[in-house]
PDB file of C-alpha atoms in Angstrom:
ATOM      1  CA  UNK A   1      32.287 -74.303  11.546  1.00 50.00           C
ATOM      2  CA  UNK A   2      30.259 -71.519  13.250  1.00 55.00           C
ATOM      3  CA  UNK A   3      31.118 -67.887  12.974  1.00 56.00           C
ATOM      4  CA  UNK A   4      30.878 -66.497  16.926  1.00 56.00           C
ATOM      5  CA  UNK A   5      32.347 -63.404  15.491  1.00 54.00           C
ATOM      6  CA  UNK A   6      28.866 -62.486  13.743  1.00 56.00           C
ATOM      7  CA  UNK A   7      26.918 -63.051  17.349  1.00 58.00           C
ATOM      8  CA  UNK A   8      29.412 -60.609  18.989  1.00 60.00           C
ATOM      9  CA  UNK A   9      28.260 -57.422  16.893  1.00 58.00           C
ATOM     10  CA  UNK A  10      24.706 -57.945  17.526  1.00 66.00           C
ATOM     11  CA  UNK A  11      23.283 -56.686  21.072  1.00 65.00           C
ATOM     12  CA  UNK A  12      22.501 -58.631  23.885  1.00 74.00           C
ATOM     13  CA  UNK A  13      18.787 -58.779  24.542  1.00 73.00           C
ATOM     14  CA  UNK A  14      18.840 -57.608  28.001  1.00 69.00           C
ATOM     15  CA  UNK A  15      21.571 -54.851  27.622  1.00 73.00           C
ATOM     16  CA  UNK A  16      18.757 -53.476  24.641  1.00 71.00           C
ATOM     17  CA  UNK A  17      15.892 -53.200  26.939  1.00 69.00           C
ATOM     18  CA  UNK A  18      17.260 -51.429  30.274  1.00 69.00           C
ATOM     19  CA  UNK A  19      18.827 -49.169  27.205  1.00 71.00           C
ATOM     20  CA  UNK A  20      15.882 -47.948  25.940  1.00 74.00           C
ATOM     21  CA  UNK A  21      13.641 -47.662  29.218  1.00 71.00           C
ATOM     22  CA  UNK A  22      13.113 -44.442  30.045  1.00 62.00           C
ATOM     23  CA  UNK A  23      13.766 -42.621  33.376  1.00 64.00           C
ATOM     24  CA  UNK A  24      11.022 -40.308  35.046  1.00 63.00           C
ATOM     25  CA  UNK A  25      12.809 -37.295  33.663  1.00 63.00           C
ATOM     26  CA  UNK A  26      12.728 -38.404  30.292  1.00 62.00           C
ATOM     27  CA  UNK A  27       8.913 -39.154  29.645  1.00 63.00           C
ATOM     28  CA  UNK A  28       7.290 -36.751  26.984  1.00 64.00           C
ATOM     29  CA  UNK A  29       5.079 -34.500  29.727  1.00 69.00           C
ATOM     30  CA  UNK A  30       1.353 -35.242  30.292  1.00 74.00           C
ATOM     31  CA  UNK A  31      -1.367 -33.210  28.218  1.00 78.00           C
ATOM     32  CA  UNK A  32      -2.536 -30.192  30.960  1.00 79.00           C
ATOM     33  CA  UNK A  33      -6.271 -29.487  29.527  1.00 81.00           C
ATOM     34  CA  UNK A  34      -5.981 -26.509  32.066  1.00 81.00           C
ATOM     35  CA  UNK A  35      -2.374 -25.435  30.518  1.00 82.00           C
ATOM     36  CA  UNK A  36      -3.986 -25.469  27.018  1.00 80.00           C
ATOM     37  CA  UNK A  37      -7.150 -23.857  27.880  1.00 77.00           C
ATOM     38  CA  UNK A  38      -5.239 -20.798  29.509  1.00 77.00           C
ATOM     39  CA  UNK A  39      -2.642 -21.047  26.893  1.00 77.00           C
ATOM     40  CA  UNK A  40      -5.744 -20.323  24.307  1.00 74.00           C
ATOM     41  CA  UNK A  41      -7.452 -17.946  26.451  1.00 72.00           C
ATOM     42  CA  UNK A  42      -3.909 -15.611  26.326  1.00 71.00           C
ATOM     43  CA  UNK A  43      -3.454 -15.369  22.664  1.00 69.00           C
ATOM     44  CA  UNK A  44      -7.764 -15.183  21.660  1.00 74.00           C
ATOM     45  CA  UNK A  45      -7.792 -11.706  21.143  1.00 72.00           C
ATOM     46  CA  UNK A  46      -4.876 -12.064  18.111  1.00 73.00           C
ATOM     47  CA  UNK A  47      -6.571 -15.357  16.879  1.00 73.00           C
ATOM     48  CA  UNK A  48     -10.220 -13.595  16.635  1.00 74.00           C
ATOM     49  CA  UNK A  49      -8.950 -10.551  14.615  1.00 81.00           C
ATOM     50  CA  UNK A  50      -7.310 -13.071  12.188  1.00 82.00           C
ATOM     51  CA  UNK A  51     -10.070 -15.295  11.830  1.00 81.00           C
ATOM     52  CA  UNK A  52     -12.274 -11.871  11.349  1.00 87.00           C
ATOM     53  CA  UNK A  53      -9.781 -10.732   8.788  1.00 91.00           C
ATOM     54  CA  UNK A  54      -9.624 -14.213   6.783  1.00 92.00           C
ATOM     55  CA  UNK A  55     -13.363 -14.536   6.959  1.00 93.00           C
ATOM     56  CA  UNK A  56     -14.148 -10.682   5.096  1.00 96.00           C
ATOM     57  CA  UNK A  57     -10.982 -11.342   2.407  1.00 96.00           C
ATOM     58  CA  UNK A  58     -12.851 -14.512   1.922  1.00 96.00           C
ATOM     59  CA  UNK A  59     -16.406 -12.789   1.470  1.00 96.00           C
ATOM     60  CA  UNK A  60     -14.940 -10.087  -0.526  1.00 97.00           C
ATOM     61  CA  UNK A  61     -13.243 -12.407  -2.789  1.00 96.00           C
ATOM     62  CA  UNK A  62     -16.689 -14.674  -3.125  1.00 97.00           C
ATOM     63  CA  UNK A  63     -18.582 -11.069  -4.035  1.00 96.00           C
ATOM     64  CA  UNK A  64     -16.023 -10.174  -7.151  1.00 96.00           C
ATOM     65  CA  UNK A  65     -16.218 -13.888  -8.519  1.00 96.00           C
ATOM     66  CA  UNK A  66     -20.174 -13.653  -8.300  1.00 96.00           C
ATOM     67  CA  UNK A  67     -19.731 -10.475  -9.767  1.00 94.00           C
ATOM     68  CA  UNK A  68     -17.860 -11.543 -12.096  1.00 93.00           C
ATOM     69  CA  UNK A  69     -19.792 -14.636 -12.920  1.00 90.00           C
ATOM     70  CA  UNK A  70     -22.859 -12.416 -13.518  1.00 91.00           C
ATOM     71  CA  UNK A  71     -21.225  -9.590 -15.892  1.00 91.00           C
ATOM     72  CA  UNK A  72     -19.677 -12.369 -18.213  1.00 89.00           C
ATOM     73  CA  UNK A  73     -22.399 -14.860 -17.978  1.00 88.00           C
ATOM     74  CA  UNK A  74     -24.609 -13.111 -20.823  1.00 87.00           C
ATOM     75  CA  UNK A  75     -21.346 -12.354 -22.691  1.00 86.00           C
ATOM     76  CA  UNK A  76     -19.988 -15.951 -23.129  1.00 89.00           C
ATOM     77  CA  UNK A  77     -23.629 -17.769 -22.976  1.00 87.00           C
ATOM     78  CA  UNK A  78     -24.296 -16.831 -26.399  1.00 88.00           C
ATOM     79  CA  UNK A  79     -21.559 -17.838 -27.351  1.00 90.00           C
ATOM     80  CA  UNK A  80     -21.333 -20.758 -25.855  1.00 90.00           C
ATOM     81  CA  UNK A  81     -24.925 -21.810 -27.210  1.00 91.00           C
ATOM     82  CA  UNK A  82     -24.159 -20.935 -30.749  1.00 92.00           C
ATOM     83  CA  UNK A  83     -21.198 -23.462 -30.584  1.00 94.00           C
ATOM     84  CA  UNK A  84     -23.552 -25.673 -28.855  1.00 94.00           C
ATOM     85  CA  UNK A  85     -26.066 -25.485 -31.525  1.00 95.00           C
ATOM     86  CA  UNK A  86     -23.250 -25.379 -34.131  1.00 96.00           C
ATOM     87  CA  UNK A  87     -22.308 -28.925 -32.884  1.00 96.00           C
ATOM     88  CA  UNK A  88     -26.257 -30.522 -32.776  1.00 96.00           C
ATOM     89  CA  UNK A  89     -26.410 -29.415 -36.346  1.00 96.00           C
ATOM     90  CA  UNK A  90     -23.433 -30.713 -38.174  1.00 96.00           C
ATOM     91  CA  UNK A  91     -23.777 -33.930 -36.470  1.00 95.00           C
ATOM     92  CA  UNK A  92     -27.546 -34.183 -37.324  1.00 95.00           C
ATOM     93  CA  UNK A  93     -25.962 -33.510 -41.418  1.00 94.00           C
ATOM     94  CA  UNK A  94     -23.428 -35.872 -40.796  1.00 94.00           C
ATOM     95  CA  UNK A  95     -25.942 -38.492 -39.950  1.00 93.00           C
ATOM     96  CA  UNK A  96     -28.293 -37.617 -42.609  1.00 93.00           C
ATOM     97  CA  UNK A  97     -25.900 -38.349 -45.341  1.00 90.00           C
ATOM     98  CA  UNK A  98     -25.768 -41.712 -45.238  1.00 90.00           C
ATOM     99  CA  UNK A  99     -29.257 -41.908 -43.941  1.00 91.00           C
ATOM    100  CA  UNK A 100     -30.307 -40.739 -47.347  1.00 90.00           C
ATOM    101  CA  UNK A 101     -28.653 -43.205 -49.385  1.00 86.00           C
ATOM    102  CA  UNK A 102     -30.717 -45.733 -47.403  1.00 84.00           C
ATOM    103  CA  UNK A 103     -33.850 -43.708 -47.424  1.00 85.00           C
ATOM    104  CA  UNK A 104     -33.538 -43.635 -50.899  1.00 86.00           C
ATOM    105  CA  UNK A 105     -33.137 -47.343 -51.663  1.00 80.00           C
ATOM    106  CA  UNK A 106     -35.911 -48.229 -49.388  1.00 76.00           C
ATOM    107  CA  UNK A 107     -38.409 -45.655 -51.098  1.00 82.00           C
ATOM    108  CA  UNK A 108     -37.836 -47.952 -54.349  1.00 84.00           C
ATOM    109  CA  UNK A 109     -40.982 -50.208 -55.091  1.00 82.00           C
ATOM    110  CA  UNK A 110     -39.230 -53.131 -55.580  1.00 85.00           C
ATOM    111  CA  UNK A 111     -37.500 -52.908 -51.533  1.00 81.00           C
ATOM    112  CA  UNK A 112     -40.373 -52.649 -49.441  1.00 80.00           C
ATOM    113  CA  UNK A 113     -42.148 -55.822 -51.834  1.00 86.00           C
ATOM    114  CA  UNK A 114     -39.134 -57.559 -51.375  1.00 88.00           C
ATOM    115  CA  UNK A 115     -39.005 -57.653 -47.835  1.00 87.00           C
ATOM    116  CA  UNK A 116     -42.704 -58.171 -46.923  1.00 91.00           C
ATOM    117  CA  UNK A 117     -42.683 -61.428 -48.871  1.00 93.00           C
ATOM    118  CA  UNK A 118     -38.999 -62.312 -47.497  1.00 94.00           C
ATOM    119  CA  UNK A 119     -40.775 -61.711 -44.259  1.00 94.00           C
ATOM    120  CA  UNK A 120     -44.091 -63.863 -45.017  1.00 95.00           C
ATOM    121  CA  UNK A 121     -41.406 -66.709 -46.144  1.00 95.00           C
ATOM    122  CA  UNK A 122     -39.417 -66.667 -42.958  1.00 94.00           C
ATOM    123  CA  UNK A 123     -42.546 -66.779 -41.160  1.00 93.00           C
ATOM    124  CA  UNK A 124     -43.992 -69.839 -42.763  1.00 92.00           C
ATOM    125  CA  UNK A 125     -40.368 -71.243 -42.906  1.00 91.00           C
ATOM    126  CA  UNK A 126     -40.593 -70.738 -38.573  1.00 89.00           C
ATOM    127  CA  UNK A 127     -44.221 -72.312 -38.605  1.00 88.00           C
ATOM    128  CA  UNK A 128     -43.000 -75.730 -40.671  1.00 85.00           C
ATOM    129  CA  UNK A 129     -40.468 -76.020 -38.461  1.00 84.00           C
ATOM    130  CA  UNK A 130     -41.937 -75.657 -35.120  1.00 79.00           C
ATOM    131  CA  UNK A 131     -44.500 -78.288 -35.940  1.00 68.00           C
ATOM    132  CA  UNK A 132     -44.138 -82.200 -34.535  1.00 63.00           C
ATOM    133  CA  UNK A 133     -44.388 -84.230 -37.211  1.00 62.00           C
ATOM    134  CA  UNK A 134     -47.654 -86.588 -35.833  1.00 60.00           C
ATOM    135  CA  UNK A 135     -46.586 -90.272 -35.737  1.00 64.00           C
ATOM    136  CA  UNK A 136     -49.323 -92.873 -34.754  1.00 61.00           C
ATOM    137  CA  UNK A 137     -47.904 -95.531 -32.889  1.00 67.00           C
ATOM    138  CA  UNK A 138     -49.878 -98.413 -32.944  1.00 65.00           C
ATOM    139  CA  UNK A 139     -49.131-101.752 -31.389  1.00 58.00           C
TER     140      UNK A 139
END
């Protein structure tokens, strides 16, 4: 059982294309370079005291932030250095704390002994180990 009724609400193919062509009166009009260009010319005058205008706000406002820039520069620089240098040196403390704890076990007598003959053992452990046992084959 087909349903015709849906095929009747939908457009016919044809009947959409000569629908949407467009007659000579209704194309969008051509791009006149010459239209534009006089167009342009007309209204210069207004356009060049506006772009004068935008261009010395803009330099004037450039000036008082350089201005400004330079008066609080010295101001906040110190500032901002002290916290700077604040910063380096409570980090360099909060490294050194536990630094010392190790500094101080390895200044012991017994630590630095320790580990050059640990190190002389792992070193002769490496060297019996990386030698080929020598087997004589004889026939």
């Amino acid at each position: 059982m087909r349903n015709d009724r849906r095929d009747e609400s939908l457009f016919d193919e044809m009947r959409l294309r000569r629908a949407l062509r467009l007659d000579a009166a209704e194309l969008p009009p051509r791009f006149d370079l010459a239209t534009i260009t006089a167009q342009a010319q007309a209204h210069r005058p207004g356009f060049a005291v506006a772009a004068l205008l935008s261009t010395c706000l803009a330099g004037m406002a450039a000036a008082a932030l350089v201005g400004l820039v330079a008066v609080a520069l010295p101001t906040v620089g110190a500032t901002v250095a002290s916290d700077l240098f604040d910063a380096a040196i409570q980090t360099v403390a909060r490294a050194a704390v536990p630094a010392s704890a190790v500094l101080a076990a390895a200044q012991q007598p017994s630590i630095p002994l320790a580990a050059t003959f640990a190190l002389a053992v792992a070193i002769a452990y490496e060297y019996a180990q990386r030698r080929e046992r020598v087997r004589a084959i004889t026939s």
